[in-house]
Amino acid sequence: MLRRNFLAASAGAALVGGAFQREAWGQQGTAGSGVFLERSATGRPHEGKVLLAVEAHSDDVPLFAAGTIAKLIEEGYTGYLVRATNDDMGDSPGLGTPGTIAESALGNERDTVNVAKAMGCKSHFNLDYSNHRMADVSVNEVISRMIFLIRLLRVDTVVCWDPWGHDEENPDHYTVAKAVEAACWMAGRDHDYEEQFAAGLKPKEVQDKYYFARRPEITRVVDISKQVDKKIDTNRANVAKGPGGHLGSRLRAELAAKGQKLALLGDDDLTADRNYIREFVLAGNRELGKKYGVEYAEAFHYIPAGAAGADRDPKVEAFVKAHAQKK
Ligand SMILES: [Zn+2]
């Protein structure tokens, strides 16, 4: 009950606290309706910190969060990407590369290497669960694997699907998101999976979370205008699944066969792919950006430090800091 009361009472204040913390980095600001606009920071304020981006499928992060991940890595984070499924049910009619189930798994496995690189990640991990079958998976198993990674990599911030997003149809999305949310808290505890400590790991809680979703509760909009080329490259690397990949050059070839061309697609395949992604795949990022006075943006349900996962009331720490005297 104490924890529930604490969370209800502190959620609003904690959000403001998170905003103030970020404002210290540069030109930040609240962009109306209580939504915080996270702009580019100068220098590398996140040096030494670790970011874990977790997706269910190879196209999740490229579509929803690649610009933000590239931005945070540019600003000092060491980034890692986790893909929870093997993407074997990878067919999206009309998108990506047509093929068999095995070809889909292989194509997406290869793409993920390039997706991680395009965002600047140091490394990536594949958990290899069957695509669209995560509802059958033991959530506790996924939690324990995420706890291991959080402790091993000493993660400070996660980027993941919103476990509380609306209108979600894909069971892999909310299953992995719920596991990540639980792992962020449990990884900081002394008794959970204590055998990991015998292997040299130590507890590590994660309190800073960027959740993306089809219809998230938006509390933070990140200006990705500076990272838009990296977002385009990340989506171009997602060939097997699309909807970026090589669809631009494919359309260019289809039109050429009919004796037609589009100025948008330029005179070579690379230009065709990149311009196609910018125009069509990033249209939502452009519309969102316009709303907040920037060129391109990504939307998140952001959970700041102190809003969840804190067993000790941060007000106690603040009180001690303000009032503690020498004996
Ligand atoms: Zn997905």
Short mmCIF file of C-alpha atoms and ligand atoms in Angstrom, two decimals:
data_model
loop_
_atom_site.label_atom_id
_atom_site.label_comp_id
_atom_site.label_asym_id
_atom_site.label_seq_id
_atom_site.Cartn_x
_atom_site.Cartn_y
_atom_site.Cartn_z
CA MET A 1 0.00 0.00 0.00
CA LEU A 2 2.83 2.35 0.84
CA ARG A 3 4.39 1.77 -2.56
CA ARG A 4 1.08 2.30 -4.36
CA ASN A 5 0.43 5.54 -2.48
CA PHE A 6 3.94 6.74 -3.07
CA LEU A 7 3.72 6.15 -6.81
CA ALA A 8 0.37 7.89 -7.14
CA ALA A 9 1.55 10.89 -5.14
CA SER A 10 4.93 11.27 -6.75
CA ALA A 11 4.29 10.54 -10.44
CA GLY A 12 3.59 14.17 -11.36
CA ALA A 13 6.39 15.64 -9.29
CA ALA A 14 8.85 13.07 -10.57
CA LEU A 15 8.05 13.95 -14.17
CA VAL A 16 8.81 17.58 -13.47
CA GLY A 17 12.02 16.52 -11.72
CA GLY A 18 13.07 14.52 -14.77
CA ALA A 19 12.39 17.49 -16.99
CA PHE A 20 14.50 19.79 -14.84
CA GLN A 21 17.32 17.27 -14.86
CA ARG A 22 17.30 17.25 -18.66
CA GLU A 23 16.99 21.02 -18.91
CA ALA A 24 20.45 21.32 -17.43
CA TRP A 25 21.85 19.81 -20.62
CA GLY A 26 20.84 22.57 -22.96
CA GLN A 27 17.92 24.04 -24.79
CA GLN A 28 15.13 21.86 -23.50
CA GLY A 29 11.56 22.83 -22.88
CA THR A 30 8.00 21.81 -22.22
CA ALA A 31 6.07 21.88 -25.46
CA GLY A 32 2.54 22.45 -24.21
CA SER A 33 0.02 19.93 -22.80
CA GLY A 34 2.67 18.79 -20.32
CA VAL A 35 4.65 17.08 -23.08
CA PHE A 36 8.39 17.57 -22.70
CA LEU A 37 10.37 18.36 -25.85
CA GLU A 38 13.82 16.79 -25.67
CA ARG A 39 16.15 18.64 -27.99
CA SER A 40 19.71 17.86 -28.98
CA ALA A 41 22.17 18.29 -26.16
CA THR A 42 25.53 19.94 -26.67
CA GLY A 43 28.59 17.81 -26.01
CA ARG A 44 28.32 14.33 -24.52
CA PRO A 45 26.30 14.67 -21.29
CA HIS A 46 25.57 10.92 -21.23
CA GLU A 47 29.21 9.82 -21.35
CA GLY A 48 29.65 6.65 -19.30
CA LYS A 49 25.96 5.70 -19.37
CA VAL A 50 24.52 2.59 -21.00
CA LEU A 51 21.38 2.34 -23.13
CA LEU A 52 19.52 -0.91 -23.81
CA ALA A 53 17.06 -0.81 -26.73
CA VAL A 54 14.70 -3.78 -26.68
CA GLU A 55 12.47 -4.74 -29.59
CA ALA A 56 10.35 -7.74 -30.41
CA HIS A 57 11.02 -7.61 -34.17
CA SER A 58 13.65 -6.25 -36.52
CA ASP A 59 11.48 -3.32 -37.68
CA ASP A 60 10.25 -2.09 -34.26
CA VAL A 61 13.16 0.08 -33.22
CA PRO A 62 13.95 1.33 -36.76
CA LEU A 63 10.37 2.61 -37.14
CA PHE A 64 9.68 3.95 -33.65
CA ALA A 65 12.91 4.92 -31.92
CA ALA A 66 16.00 4.81 -34.20
CA GLY A 67 16.42 8.59 -34.22
CA THR A 68 16.26 8.84 -30.43
CA ILE A 69 18.69 5.94 -29.94
CA ALA A 70 21.14 7.47 -32.45
CA LYS A 71 20.79 10.81 -30.63
CA LEU A 72 21.42 9.38 -27.17
CA ILE A 73 24.46 7.46 -28.46
CA GLU A 74 25.81 10.65 -30.10
CA GLU A 75 25.36 12.32 -26.71
CA GLY A 76 27.56 9.77 -24.95
CA TYR A 77 25.57 6.61 -24.26
CA THR A 78 27.00 3.19 -25.10
CA GLY A 79 24.10 1.46 -26.86
CA TYR A 80 23.03 -2.17 -27.14
CA LEU A 81 20.13 -3.63 -29.14
CA VAL A 82 18.11 -6.69 -28.09
CA ARG A 83 15.76 -8.43 -30.55
CA ALA A 84 13.45 -10.81 -28.71
CA THR A 85 12.06 -12.91 -31.59
CA ASN A 86 13.66 -14.58 -34.60
CA ASP A 87 11.24 -12.81 -36.99
CA ASP A 88 10.35 -16.08 -38.71
CA MET A 89 6.75 -14.92 -39.31
CA GLY A 90 8.27 -11.97 -41.10
CA ASP A 91 5.94 -11.61 -44.04
CA SER A 92 4.25 -8.26 -44.39
CA PRO A 93 2.28 -8.34 -47.64
CA GLY A 94 3.84 -5.94 -50.16
CA LEU A 95 6.68 -4.95 -47.83
CA GLY A 96 10.20 -6.24 -47.32
CA THR A 97 11.57 -9.26 -49.13
CA PRO A 98 9.17 -12.09 -50.05
CA GLY A 99 10.37 -15.60 -49.14
CA THR A 100 9.91 -18.68 -47.01
CA ILE A 101 9.73 -18.72 -43.21
CA ALA A 102 13.40 -19.77 -42.98
CA GLU A 103 14.48 -17.07 -45.45
CA SER A 104 12.59 -14.53 -43.39
CA ALA A 105 14.39 -15.57 -40.17
CA LEU A 106 17.80 -15.45 -41.89
CA GLY A 107 17.15 -12.13 -43.62
CA ASN A 108 16.02 -10.44 -40.41
CA GLU A 109 18.93 -11.90 -38.45
CA ARG A 110 21.36 -10.40 -40.98
CA ASP A 111 19.47 -7.10 -41.09
CA THR A 112 19.65 -6.71 -37.31
CA VAL A 113 23.47 -6.56 -37.46
CA ASN A 114 23.23 -3.58 -39.82
CA VAL A 115 20.33 -1.95 -37.94
CA ALA A 116 22.41 -1.95 -34.72
CA LYS A 117 25.41 -0.51 -36.58
CA ALA A 118 23.40 2.23 -38.32
CA MET A 119 22.27 3.59 -34.95
CA GLY A 120 25.80 3.38 -33.52
CA CYS A 121 25.18 0.48 -31.11
CA LYS A 122 28.21 -1.32 -29.73
CA SER A 123 26.62 -4.74 -30.00
CA HIS A 124 23.32 -6.62 -30.19
CA PHE A 125 21.66 -9.76 -28.79
CA ASN A 126 19.03 -12.08 -30.31
CA LEU A 127 16.80 -13.88 -27.79
CA ASP A 128 15.35 -16.05 -30.59
CA TYR A 129 11.74 -16.58 -29.47
CA SER A 130 9.28 -17.63 -32.18
CA ASN A 131 7.65 -14.69 -33.90
CA HIS A 132 4.03 -14.01 -32.82
CA ARG A 133 4.32 -16.77 -30.20
CA MET A 134 5.61 -14.82 -27.22
CA ALA A 135 2.22 -15.10 -25.51
CA ASP A 136 3.20 -18.74 -24.90
CA VAL A 137 6.61 -17.88 -23.48
CA SER A 138 7.22 -17.85 -19.73
CA VAL A 139 7.32 -14.15 -18.85
CA ASN A 140 9.53 -15.05 -15.92
CA GLU A 141 12.07 -16.53 -18.31
CA VAL A 142 12.15 -13.32 -20.38
CA ILE A 143 12.38 -11.27 -17.16
CA SER A 144 15.35 -13.32 -15.96
CA ARG A 145 17.14 -12.96 -19.31
CA MET A 146 16.57 -9.20 -19.25
CA ILE A 147 17.77 -8.98 -15.64
CA PHE A 148 20.96 -10.78 -16.68
CA LEU A 149 21.57 -8.32 -19.52
CA ILE A 150 20.77 -5.27 -17.36
CA ARG A 151 23.26 -6.41 -14.71
CA LEU A 152 25.89 -7.55 -17.22
CA LEU A 153 25.83 -4.34 -19.28
CA ARG A 154 25.13 -2.03 -16.27
CA VAL A 155 22.16 -0.46 -18.04
CA ASP A 156 21.02 3.07 -17.09
CA THR A 157 18.25 3.64 -19.64
CA VAL A 158 15.91 1.36 -21.62
CA VAL A 159 14.04 2.05 -24.85
CA CYS A 160 11.23 -0.45 -25.44
CA TRP A 161 7.60 -0.99 -26.42
CA ASP A 162 5.13 0.55 -23.97
CA PRO A 163 3.72 -2.27 -21.82
CA TRP A 164 0.64 -0.07 -21.35
CA GLY A 165 0.17 1.09 -24.98
CA HIS A 166 -3.33 1.06 -26.50
CA ASP A 167 -4.65 -0.77 -29.56
CA GLU A 168 -1.76 -3.22 -29.59
CA GLU A 169 -2.42 -6.30 -31.73
CA ASN A 170 0.95 -8.01 -31.58
CA PRO A 171 1.42 -10.23 -28.51
CA ASP A 172 5.22 -10.12 -28.84
CA HIS A 173 5.18 -6.35 -28.27
CA TYR A 174 3.39 -6.30 -24.94
CA THR A 175 4.95 -9.52 -23.67
CA VAL A 176 8.51 -8.27 -24.13
CA ALA A 177 7.56 -4.83 -22.79
CA LYS A 178 6.06 -6.24 -19.59
CA ALA A 179 9.15 -8.39 -19.06
CA VAL A 180 11.46 -5.41 -19.54
CA GLU A 181 9.49 -3.23 -17.14
CA ALA A 182 9.61 -5.89 -14.41
CA ALA A 183 13.29 -6.60 -15.07
CA CYS A 184 14.23 -2.92 -14.69
CA TRP A 185 13.02 -3.05 -11.10
CA MET A 186 13.96 -6.63 -10.14
CA ALA A 187 17.52 -6.32 -11.50
CA GLY A 188 18.25 -3.89 -8.66
CA ARG A 189 17.33 -6.30 -5.90
CA ASP A 190 19.63 -8.46 -3.79
CA HIS A 191 17.57 -11.65 -3.63
CA ASP A 192 16.35 -12.05 -7.22
CA TYR A 193 18.49 -14.51 -9.19
CA GLU A 194 21.25 -14.28 -6.60
CA GLU A 195 23.23 -17.01 -8.39
CA GLN A 196 24.13 -14.31 -10.94
CA PHE A 197 26.15 -12.58 -8.20
CA ALA A 198 28.31 -15.67 -7.81
CA ALA A 199 29.21 -15.20 -11.49
CA GLY A 200 30.39 -11.65 -10.74
CA LEU A 201 27.29 -9.62 -11.55
CA LYS A 202 25.88 -7.00 -9.19
CA PRO A 203 22.36 -5.60 -8.69
CA LYS A 204 21.54 -2.77 -11.14
CA GLU A 205 18.20 -1.00 -11.20
CA VAL A 206 16.97 0.90 -14.28
CA GLN A 207 14.74 3.90 -13.63
CA ASP A 208 14.96 5.83 -16.91
CA LYS A 209 12.62 4.47 -19.62
CA TYR A 210 11.56 5.60 -23.07
CA TYR A 211 8.46 3.60 -24.10
CA PHE A 212 7.23 3.71 -27.71
CA ALA A 213 3.92 2.38 -29.03
CA ARG A 214 1.37 2.74 -31.81
CA ARG A 215 -0.77 4.82 -29.47
CA PRO A 216 1.30 5.68 -26.45
CA GLU A 217 0.50 8.07 -23.68
CA ILE A 218 2.88 10.74 -24.98
CA THR A 219 4.82 12.55 -22.28
CA ARG A 220 8.03 13.19 -24.21
CA VAL A 221 8.75 14.16 -27.80
CA VAL A 222 12.35 13.83 -28.95
CA ASP A 223 13.69 16.13 -31.67
CA ILE A 224 15.52 13.79 -34.08
CA SER A 225 16.08 16.36 -36.88
CA LYS A 226 19.87 16.04 -36.50
CA GLN A 227 19.72 12.25 -36.62
CA VAL A 228 17.29 11.88 -39.51
CA ASP A 229 19.94 10.46 -41.89
CA LYS A 230 20.79 7.78 -39.31
CA LYS A 231 17.10 6.92 -38.97
CA ILE A 232 16.90 6.61 -42.77
CA ASP A 233 19.98 4.35 -42.83
CA THR A 234 18.55 2.22 -40.01
CA ASN A 235 15.33 1.70 -41.95
CA ARG A 236 17.23 1.03 -45.17
CA ALA A 237 19.11 -1.73 -43.30
CA ASN A 238 15.76 -3.37 -42.51
CA VAL A 239 15.51 -5.08 -45.90
CA ALA A 240 13.75 -8.37 -45.12
CA LYS A 241 10.81 -6.81 -43.32
CA GLY A 242 10.56 -3.23 -44.56
CA PRO A 243 8.62 -0.97 -44.89
CA GLY A 244 11.79 0.94 -45.82
CA GLY A 245 14.58 -1.38 -46.95
CA HIS A 246 14.93 -1.42 -50.69
CA LEU A 247 11.34 -0.53 -51.57
CA GLY A 248 12.47 2.72 -53.17
CA SER A 249 14.80 1.05 -55.63
CA ARG A 250 12.20 -1.66 -56.24
CA LEU A 251 9.60 0.97 -57.15
CA ARG A 252 12.15 2.74 -59.33
CA ALA A 253 12.77 -0.53 -61.25
CA GLU A 254 9.04 -1.23 -61.59
CA LEU A 255 8.44 2.23 -63.03
CA ALA A 256 11.43 1.95 -65.38
CA ALA A 257 10.01 -1.31 -66.77
CA LYS A 258 6.89 0.64 -67.69
CA GLY A 259 8.91 3.52 -69.14
CA GLN A 260 8.16 5.82 -66.18
CA LYS A 261 10.13 7.53 -63.44
CA LEU A 262 9.62 9.65 -60.34
CA ALA A 263 11.87 12.64 -59.66
CA LEU A 264 11.66 11.72 -55.95
CA LEU A 265 13.55 8.47 -56.58
CA GLY A 266 16.55 10.14 -58.27
CA ASP A 267 18.93 8.39 -60.67
CA ASP A 268 20.39 5.56 -58.58
CA ASP A 269 19.18 2.84 -56.18
CA LEU A 270 20.70 4.35 -53.01
CA THR A 271 19.00 7.70 -53.64
CA ALA A 272 15.74 5.90 -54.46
CA ASP A 273 15.81 3.91 -51.19
CA ARG A 274 16.75 6.88 -49.03
CA ASN A 275 14.30 9.35 -50.58
CA TYR A 276 11.49 6.78 -50.43
CA ILE A 277 12.11 6.25 -46.71
CA ARG A 278 12.33 9.98 -46.02
CA GLU A 279 9.10 10.69 -47.90
CA PHE A 280 6.91 7.76 -46.86
CA VAL A 281 8.34 5.91 -43.84
CA LEU A 282 9.24 9.10 -41.95
CA ALA A 283 6.01 10.94 -42.80
CA GLY A 284 4.70 10.41 -39.24
CA ASN A 285 7.95 11.72 -37.73
CA ARG A 286 7.63 14.82 -39.91
CA GLU A 287 4.00 15.42 -38.92
CA LEU A 288 4.81 14.99 -35.24
CA GLY A 289 7.81 17.32 -35.56
CA LYS A 290 5.66 20.01 -37.17
CA LYS A 291 3.33 19.90 -34.18
CA TYR A 292 6.25 20.64 -31.84
CA GLY A 293 8.12 23.14 -34.05
CA VAL A 294 10.95 20.84 -35.16
CA GLU A 295 11.62 19.05 -38.44
CA TYR A 296 11.43 15.39 -37.33
CA ALA A 297 10.43 13.86 -33.99
CA GLU A 298 9.66 10.60 -32.17
CA ALA A 299 7.07 10.17 -29.40
CA PHE A 300 7.44 8.38 -26.09
CA HIS A 301 5.71 7.57 -22.86
CA TYR A 302 8.69 8.52 -20.77
CA ILE A 303 9.20 7.18 -17.26
CA PRO A 304 11.74 9.29 -15.35
CA ALA A 305 13.86 8.26 -12.41
CA GLY A 306 11.81 8.12 -9.23
CA ALA A 307 8.46 7.50 -10.94
CA ALA A 308 8.71 3.74 -10.57
CA GLY A 309 11.01 1.12 -9.20
CA ALA A 310 12.13 3.09 -6.16
CA ASP A 311 11.79 1.07 -2.97
CA ARG A 312 13.07 3.94 -0.87
CA ASP A 313 11.10 7.13 -1.07
CA PRO A 314 13.41 9.66 -2.83
CA LYS A 315 11.95 12.33 -0.51
CA VAL A 316 13.97 10.69 2.29
CA GLU A 317 17.22 11.14 0.33
CA ALA A 318 16.31 14.75 -0.46
CA PHE A 319 15.45 15.46 3.19
CA VAL A 320 18.71 13.95 4.45
CA LYS A 321 20.71 15.94 1.88
CA ALA A 322 19.01 19.18 2.88
CA HIS A 323 19.01 18.74 6.66
CA ALA A 324 21.81 16.38 7.72
CA GLN A 325 24.25 18.03 10.18
CA LYS A 326 27.62 17.08 11.59
CA LYS A 327 27.27 15.33 14.98
ZN ZN B 1 7.00 -5.69 -34.02
#
